Tab-separated table of C-alpha atoms and ligand atoms in Angstrom:
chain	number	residue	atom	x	y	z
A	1	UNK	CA	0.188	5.807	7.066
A	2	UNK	CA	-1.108	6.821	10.558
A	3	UNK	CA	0.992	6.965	13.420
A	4	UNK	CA	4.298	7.354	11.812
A	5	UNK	CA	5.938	11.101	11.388
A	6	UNK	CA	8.215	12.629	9.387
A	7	UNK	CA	12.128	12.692	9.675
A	8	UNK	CA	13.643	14.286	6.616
A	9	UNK	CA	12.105	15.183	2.863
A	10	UNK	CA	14.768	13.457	-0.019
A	11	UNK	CA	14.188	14.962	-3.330
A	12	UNK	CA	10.475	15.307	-3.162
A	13	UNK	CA	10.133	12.107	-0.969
A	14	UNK	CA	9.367	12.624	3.019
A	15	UNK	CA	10.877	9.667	5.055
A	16	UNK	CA	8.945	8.789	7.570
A	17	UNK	CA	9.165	6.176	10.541
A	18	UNK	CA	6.158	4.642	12.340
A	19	UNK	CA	5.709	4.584	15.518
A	20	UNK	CA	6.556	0.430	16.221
A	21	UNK	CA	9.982	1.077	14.783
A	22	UNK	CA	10.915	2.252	17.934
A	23	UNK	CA	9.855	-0.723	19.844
A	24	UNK	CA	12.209	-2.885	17.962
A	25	UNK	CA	15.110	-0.304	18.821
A	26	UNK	CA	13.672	-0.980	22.422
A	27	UNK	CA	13.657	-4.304	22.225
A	28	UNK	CA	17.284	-5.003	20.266
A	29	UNK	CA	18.446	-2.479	23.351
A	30	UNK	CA	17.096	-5.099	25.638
A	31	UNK	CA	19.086	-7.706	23.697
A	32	UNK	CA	22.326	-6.232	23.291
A	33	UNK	CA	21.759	-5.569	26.865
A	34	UNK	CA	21.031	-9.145	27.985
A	35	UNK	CA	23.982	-10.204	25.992
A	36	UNK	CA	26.456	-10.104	28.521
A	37	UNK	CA	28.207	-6.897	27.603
A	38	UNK	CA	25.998	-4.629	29.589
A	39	UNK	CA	25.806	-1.021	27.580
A	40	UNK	CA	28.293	-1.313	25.524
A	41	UNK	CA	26.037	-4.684	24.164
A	42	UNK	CA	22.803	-2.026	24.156
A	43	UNK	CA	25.101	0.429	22.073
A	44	UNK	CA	26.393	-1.708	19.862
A	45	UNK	CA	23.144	-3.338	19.056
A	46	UNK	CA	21.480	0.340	18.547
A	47	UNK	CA	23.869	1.091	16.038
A	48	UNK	CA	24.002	-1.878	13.826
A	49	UNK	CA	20.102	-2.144	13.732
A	50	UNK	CA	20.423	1.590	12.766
A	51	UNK	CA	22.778	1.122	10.266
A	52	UNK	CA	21.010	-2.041	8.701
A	53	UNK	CA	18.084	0.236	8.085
A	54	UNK	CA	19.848	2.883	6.502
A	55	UNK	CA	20.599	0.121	4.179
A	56	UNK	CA	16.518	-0.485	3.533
A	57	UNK	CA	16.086	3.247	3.588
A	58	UNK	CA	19.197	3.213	0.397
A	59	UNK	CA	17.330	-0.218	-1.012
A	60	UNK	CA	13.580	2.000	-1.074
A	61	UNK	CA	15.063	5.122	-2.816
A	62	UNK	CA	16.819	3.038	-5.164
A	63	UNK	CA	13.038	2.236	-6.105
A	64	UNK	CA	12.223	6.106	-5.973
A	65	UNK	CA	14.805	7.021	-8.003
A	66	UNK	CA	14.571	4.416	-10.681
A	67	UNK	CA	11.081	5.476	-10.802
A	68	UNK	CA	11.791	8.909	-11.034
A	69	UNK	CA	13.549	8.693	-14.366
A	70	UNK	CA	9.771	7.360	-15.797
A	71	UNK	CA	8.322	10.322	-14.210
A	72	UNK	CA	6.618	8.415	-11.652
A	73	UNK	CA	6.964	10.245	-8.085
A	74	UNK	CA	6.626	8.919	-4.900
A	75	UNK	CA	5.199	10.496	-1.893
A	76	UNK	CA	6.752	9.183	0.816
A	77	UNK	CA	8.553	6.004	2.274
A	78	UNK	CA	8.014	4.470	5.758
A	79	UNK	CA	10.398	2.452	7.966
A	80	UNK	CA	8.505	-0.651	9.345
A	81	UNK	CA	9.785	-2.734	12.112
A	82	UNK	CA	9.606	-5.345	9.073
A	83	UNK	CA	11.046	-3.203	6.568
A	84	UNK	CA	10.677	-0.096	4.499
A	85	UNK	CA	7.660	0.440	2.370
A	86	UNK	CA	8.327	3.007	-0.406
A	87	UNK	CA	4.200	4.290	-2.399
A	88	UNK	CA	5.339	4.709	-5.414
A	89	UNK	CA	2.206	7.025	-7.266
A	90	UNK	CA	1.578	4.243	-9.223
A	91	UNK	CA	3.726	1.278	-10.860
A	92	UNK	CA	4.588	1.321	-14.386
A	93	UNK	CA	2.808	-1.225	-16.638
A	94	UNK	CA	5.349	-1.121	-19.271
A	95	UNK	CA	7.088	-4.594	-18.604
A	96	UNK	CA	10.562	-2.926	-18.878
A	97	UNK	CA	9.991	-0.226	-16.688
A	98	UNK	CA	8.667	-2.421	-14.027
A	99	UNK	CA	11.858	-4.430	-14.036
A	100	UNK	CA	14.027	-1.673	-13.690
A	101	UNK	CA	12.179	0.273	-10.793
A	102	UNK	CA	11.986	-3.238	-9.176
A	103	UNK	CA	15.388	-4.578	-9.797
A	104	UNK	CA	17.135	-1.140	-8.840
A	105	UNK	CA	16.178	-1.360	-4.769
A	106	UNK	CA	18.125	-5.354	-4.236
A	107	UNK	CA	20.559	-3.497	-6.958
A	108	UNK	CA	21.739	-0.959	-4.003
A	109	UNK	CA	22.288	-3.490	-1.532
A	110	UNK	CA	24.684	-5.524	-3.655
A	111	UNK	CA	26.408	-1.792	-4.339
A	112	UNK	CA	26.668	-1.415	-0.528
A	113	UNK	CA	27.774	-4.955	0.155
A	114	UNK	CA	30.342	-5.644	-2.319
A	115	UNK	CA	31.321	-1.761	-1.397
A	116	UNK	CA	32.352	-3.172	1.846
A	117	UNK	CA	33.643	-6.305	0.507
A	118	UNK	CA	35.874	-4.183	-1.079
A	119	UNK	CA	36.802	-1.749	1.653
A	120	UNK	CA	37.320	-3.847	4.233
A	121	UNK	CA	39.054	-6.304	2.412
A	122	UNK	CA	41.529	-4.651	1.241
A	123	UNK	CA	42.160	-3.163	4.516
A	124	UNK	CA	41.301	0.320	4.039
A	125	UNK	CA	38.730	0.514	6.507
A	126	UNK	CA	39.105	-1.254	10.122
A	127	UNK	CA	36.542	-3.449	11.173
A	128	UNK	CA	35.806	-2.925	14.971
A	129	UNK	CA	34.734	-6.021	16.790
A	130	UNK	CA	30.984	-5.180	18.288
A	131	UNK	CA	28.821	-6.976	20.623
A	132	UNK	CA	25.523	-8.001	19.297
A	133	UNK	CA	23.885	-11.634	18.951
A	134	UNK	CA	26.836	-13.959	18.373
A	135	UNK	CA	30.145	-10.871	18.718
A	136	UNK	CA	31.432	-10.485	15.220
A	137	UNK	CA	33.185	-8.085	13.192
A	138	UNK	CA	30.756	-4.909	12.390
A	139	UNK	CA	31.327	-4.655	8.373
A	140	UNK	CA	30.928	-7.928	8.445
A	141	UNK	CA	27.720	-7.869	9.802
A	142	UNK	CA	26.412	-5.485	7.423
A	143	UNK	CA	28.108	-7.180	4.556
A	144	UNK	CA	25.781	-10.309	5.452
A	145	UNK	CA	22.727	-8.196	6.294
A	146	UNK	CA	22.741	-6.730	2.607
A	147	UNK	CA	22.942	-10.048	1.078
A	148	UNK	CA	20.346	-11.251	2.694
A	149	UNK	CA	17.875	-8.530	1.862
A	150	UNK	CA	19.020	-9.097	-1.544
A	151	UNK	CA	18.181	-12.957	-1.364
A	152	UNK	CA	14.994	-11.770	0.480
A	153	UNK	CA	13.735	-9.173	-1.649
A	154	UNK	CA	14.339	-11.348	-5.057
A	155	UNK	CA	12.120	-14.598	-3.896
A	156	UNK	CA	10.166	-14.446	-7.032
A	157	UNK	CA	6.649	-13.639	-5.000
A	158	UNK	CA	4.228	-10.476	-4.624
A	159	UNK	CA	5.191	-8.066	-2.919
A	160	UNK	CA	8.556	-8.883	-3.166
A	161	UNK	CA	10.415	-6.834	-5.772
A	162	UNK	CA	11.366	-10.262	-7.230
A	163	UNK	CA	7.483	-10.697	-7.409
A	164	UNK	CA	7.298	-7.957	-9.542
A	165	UNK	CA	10.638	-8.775	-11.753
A	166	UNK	CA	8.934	-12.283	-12.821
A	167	UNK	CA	6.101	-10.371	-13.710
A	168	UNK	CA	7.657	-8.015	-15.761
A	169	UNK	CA	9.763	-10.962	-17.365
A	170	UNK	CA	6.388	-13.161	-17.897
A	171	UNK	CA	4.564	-9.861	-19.204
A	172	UNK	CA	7.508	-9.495	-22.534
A	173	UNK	CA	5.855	-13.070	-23.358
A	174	UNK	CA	1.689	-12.776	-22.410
A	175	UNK	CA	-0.429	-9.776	-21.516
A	176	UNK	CA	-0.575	-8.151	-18.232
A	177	UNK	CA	-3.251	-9.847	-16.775
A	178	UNK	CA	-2.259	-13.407	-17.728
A	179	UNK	CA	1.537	-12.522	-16.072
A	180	UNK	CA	0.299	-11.477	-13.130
A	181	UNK	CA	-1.879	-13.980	-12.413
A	182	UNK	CA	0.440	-16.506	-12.719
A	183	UNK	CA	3.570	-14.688	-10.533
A	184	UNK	CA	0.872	-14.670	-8.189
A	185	UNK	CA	-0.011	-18.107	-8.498
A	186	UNK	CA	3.797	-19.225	-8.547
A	187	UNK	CA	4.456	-16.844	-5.329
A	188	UNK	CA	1.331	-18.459	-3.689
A	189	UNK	CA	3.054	-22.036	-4.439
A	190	UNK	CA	6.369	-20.818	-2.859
A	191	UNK	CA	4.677	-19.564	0.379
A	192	UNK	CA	2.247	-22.828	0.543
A	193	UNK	CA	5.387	-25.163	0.544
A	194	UNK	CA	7.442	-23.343	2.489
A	195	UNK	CA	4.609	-23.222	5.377
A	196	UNK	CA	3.768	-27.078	4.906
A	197	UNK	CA	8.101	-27.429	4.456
A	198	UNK	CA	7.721	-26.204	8.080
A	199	UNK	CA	4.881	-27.852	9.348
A	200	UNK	CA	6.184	-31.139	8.394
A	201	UNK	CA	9.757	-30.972	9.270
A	202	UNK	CA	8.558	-29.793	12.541
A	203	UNK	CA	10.696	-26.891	12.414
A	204	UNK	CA	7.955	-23.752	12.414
A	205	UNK	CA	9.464	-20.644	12.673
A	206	UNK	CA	5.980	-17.958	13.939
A	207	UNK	CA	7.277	-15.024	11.914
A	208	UNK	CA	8.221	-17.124	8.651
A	209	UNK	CA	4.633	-18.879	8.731
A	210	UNK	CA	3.336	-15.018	9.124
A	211	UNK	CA	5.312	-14.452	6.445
A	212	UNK	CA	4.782	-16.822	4.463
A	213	UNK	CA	0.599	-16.085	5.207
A	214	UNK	CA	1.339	-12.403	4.447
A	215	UNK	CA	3.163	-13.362	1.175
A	216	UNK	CA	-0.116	-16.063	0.215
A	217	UNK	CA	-2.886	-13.017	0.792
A	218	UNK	CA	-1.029	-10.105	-1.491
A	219	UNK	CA	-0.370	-12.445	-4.112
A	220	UNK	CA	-3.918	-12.676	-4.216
A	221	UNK	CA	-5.175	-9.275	-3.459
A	222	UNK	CA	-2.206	-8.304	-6.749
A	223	UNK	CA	-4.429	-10.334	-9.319
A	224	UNK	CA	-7.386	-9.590	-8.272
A	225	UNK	CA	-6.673	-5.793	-8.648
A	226	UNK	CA	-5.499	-6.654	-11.914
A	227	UNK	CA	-8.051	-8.414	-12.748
A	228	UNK	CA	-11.159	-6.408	-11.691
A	229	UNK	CA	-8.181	-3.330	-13.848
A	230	UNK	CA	-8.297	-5.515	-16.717
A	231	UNK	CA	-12.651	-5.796	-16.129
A	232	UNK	CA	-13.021	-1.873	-16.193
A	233	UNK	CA	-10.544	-1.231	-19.313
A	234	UNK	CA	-12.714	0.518	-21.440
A	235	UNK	CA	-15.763	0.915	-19.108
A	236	UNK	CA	-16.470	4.696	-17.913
A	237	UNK	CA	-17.899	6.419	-15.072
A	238	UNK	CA	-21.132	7.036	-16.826
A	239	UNK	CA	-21.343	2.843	-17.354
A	240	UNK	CA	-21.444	2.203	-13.724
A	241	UNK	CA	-22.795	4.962	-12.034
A	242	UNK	CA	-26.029	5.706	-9.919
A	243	UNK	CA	-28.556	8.163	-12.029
A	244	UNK	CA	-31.590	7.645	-9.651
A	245	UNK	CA	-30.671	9.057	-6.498
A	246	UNK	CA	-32.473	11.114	-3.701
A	247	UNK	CA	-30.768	14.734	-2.464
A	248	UNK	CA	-31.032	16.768	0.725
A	249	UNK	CA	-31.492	19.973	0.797
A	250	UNK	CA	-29.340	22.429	3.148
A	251	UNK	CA	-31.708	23.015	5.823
A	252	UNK	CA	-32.424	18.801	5.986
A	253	UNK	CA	-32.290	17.526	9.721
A	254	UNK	CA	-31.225	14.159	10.276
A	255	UNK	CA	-34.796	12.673	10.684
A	256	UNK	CA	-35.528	13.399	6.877
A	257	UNK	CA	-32.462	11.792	6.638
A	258	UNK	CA	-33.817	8.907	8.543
A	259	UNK	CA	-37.287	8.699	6.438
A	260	UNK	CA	-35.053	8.618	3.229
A	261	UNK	CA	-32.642	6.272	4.260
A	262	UNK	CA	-35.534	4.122	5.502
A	263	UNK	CA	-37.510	4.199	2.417
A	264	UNK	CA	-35.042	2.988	-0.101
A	265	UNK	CA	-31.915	1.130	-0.695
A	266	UNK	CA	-29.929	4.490	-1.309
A	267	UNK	CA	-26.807	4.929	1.787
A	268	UNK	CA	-25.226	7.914	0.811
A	269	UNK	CA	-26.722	11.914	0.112
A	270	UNK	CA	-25.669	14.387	-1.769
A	271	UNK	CA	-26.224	17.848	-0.173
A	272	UNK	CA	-26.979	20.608	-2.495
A	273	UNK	CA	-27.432	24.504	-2.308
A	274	UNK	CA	-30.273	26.081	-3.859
A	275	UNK	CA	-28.537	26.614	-6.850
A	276	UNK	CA	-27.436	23.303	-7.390
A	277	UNK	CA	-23.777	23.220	-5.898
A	278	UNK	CA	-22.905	20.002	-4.203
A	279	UNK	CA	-22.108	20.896	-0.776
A	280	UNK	CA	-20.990	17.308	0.494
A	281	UNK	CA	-22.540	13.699	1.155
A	282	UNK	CA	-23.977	12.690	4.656
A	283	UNK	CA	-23.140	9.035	4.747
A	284	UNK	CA	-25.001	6.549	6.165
A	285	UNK	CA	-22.186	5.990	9.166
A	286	UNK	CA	-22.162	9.919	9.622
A	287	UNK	CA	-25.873	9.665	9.777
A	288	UNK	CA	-26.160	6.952	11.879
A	289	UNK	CA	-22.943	8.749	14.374
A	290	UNK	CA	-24.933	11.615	14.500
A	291	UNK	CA	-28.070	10.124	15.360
A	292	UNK	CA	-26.582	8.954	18.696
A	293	UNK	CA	-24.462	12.041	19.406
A	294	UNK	CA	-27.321	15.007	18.708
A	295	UNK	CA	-30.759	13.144	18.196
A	296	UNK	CA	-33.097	12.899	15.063
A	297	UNK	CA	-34.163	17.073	15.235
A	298	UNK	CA	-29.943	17.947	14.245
A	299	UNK	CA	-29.018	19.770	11.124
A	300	UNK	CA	-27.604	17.310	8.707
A	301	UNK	CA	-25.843	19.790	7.136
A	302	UNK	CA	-23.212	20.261	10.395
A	303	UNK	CA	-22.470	15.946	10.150
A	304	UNK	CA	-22.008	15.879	6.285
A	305	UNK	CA	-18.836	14.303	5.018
A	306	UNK	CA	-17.146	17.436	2.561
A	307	UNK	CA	-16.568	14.613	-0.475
A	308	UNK	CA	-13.478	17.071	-2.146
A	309	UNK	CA	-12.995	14.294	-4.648
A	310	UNK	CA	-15.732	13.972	-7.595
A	311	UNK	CA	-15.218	12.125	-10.941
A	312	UNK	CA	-16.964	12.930	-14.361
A	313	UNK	CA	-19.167	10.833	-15.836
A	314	UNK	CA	-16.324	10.212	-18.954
A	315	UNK	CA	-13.534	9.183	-15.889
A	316	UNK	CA	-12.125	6.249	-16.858
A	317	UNK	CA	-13.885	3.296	-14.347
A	318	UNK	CA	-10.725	1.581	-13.393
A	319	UNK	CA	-9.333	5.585	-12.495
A	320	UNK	CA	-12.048	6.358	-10.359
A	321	UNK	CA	-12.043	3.076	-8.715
A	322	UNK	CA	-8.880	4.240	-7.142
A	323	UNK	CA	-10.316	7.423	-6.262
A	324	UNK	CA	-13.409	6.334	-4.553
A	325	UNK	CA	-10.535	3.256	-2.611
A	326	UNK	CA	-8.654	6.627	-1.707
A	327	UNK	CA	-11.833	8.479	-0.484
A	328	UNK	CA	-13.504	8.977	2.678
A	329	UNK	CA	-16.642	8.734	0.807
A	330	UNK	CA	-18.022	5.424	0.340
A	331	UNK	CA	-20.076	7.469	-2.952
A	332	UNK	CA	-18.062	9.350	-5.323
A	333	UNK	CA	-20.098	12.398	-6.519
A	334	UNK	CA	-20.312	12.334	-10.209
A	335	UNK	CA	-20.143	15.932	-12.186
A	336	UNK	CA	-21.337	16.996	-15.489
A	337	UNK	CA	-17.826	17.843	-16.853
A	338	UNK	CA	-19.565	21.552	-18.648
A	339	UNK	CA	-22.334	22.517	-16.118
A	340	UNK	CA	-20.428	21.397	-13.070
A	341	UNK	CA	-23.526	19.721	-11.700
A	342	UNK	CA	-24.244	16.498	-9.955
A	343	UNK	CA	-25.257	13.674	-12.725
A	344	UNK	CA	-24.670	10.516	-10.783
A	345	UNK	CA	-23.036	8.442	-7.758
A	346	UNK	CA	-20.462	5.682	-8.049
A	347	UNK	CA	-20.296	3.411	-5.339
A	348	UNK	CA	-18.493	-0.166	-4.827
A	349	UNK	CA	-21.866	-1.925	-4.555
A	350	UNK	CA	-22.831	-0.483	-8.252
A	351	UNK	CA	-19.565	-1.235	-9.599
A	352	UNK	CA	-20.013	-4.641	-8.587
A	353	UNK	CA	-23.297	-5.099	-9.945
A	354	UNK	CA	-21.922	-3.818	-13.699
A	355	UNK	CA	-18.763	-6.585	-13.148
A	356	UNK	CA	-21.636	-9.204	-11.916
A	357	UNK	CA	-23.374	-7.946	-15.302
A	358	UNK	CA	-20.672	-8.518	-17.716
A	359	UNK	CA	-19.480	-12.261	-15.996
A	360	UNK	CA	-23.248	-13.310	-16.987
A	361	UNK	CA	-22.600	-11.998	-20.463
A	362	UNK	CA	-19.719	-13.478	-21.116
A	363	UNK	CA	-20.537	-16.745	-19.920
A	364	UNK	CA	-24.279	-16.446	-22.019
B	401	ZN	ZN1	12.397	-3.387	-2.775
């Protein structure tokens, strides 16, 4: 995540906060501020929308945790203005495991909230009065705020952890594929009505139609990722990739570049020494940067993209997909998994022409 930095590392995980988080502390200071009760209404304010996202910092490394215990680690979590977004390495596909790791984040805001429940109700801690919005009772507050992320979190719809719960629950009864496509249908119905719910009642709410828009678009992007998953089971590097190719060689300036970009449909180069060593991949946006910064007579070598990534041609398709989504490279370099040298290139575009391929098959 770019321009958000680090506060603390949690058992492996680094917290971090981007950068807009602090314009909502800004802004709720403004609030509180505006509220009639002057600093003490800024203060107040500060500290509940502090302590509310402690609560979605708890909710995410109930995730992390949960996920932990099934080996999966997670890199880091980021506080959002809109939430907390923990990237988990990778989800589990075993149906159970996905429940748990997605049930145990809502799971730690009922702890917190019947914790308080408890607590306060039975007197043993004081609830101050505070200042903020409509002037309640603190606990309170945060009692309320927990529930409702819980409420939130489980509306069965991707992303939504309870997106991922009825997918785990359909998955015990169909394969993957099938389950998810059809949470992600039934989370696309929920944000559809809700958004014409709004639009007809004349009641539209901007950041629940966002919402509601945001919700509609990852429930698609989640089965098609799935889908195109389920397309390249089976299917290896050495299906897909790119065996005619052109090189550079070291000393290549950018107008050989030019005449080779020119003269076929190839984007991307491989660089390689003399003895065969792949020594990174001008792109065609690196080549076409350079161009305009240095003129046509530059050394290609000094604009090449270093490509640390490369697959073999026996990686899984579906495994280096991620890789080459992950990659500054829009061409993964493909290596002979003995000799170390350069067999192929796997690009989107090639990729797409293999799925393109296999549709026409099917349907023949
Ligand atoms: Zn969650």
């Amino acid at each position: 995540m770019k321009w958000s930095f680090k506060i603390a590392t949690v058992a492996g995980t680094e917290v971090r906060i981007h950068i807009t988080f602090f314009i909502l502390l800004v802004f709720v200071a403004m609030q509180g501020m505006a509220g009639g009760h002057g600093l003490n209404g800024a203060v107040d304010a500060l500290l509940f929308v502090s302590a509310a996202f402690v609560c979605v910092l708890l909710h995410e490394f109930g995730h992390v945790f949960a996920a932990a215990g099934y080996g999966i680690r997670t890199p880091d979590i980021t506080l959002l203005p809109i939430g907390g977004v923990a990237r988990l390495e990778r989800m589990p596909t075993k149906p159970v495991q996905e429940l748990v790791v997605a049930i145990c984040g809502p799971l730690v805001n009922v702890a917190i909230a019947s914790a308080i429940f408890l607590f306060v109700g039975i007197g043993f801690v004081a609830s101050p009065e505070y200042h903020f919005e409509q002037s309640g009772r603190f606990w309170e507050k945060l009692m309320a705020w927990n529930i409702m992320m819980v409420v939130f979190n489980m509306i069965p719809a991707f992303p939504m952890d309870g997106g991922r719960v009825l997918r785990a629950f359909l998955a015990m009864l169909m394969d993957y594929g099938r389950a998810t496509r059809l949470a992600a249908t039934v989370g696309q119905g929920i944000a559809l009505v809700t958004a014409l719910w709004m639009l007809m009642s004349g009641n539209v709410s901007p950041v629940l139609l966002l919402i509601a828009f945001f919700i509609f678009m990852a429930a698609g992007q989640e089965a098609a990722s799935v889908t195109q998953r389920e397309a390249t089971n089976g299917l290896r590097v050495r299906d897909a990739m790119l065996t005619d190719f052109r090189v550079l060689p070291p000393d290549a300036t950018l107008r050989d570049a030019v005449d080779l970009l020119l003269s076929g449909s190839q984007h991307d180069f491989p660089m390689m020494n003399e003895g065969g060593d792949l020594l990174g991949m001008l792109t065609r946006q690196r080549l076409i940067s350079g161009l305009s910064e240095y003129g046509p007579g530059h050394s290609a070598h000094a604009v090449i993209e270093p490509c640390e990534v490369s697959v073999t041609a026996l990686t899984g398709l579906s495994e280096a997909m991620e890789q080459l989504g992950a990659s500054m490279c829009p061409a993964l370099p493909v290596i002979d998994g003995v000799t170390g040298r350069l067999v192929g290139l796997l690009t989107a575009e090639n990729v797409g022409e293999l799925m393109m391929i296999k549709a026409a098959l099917k349907r023949a």
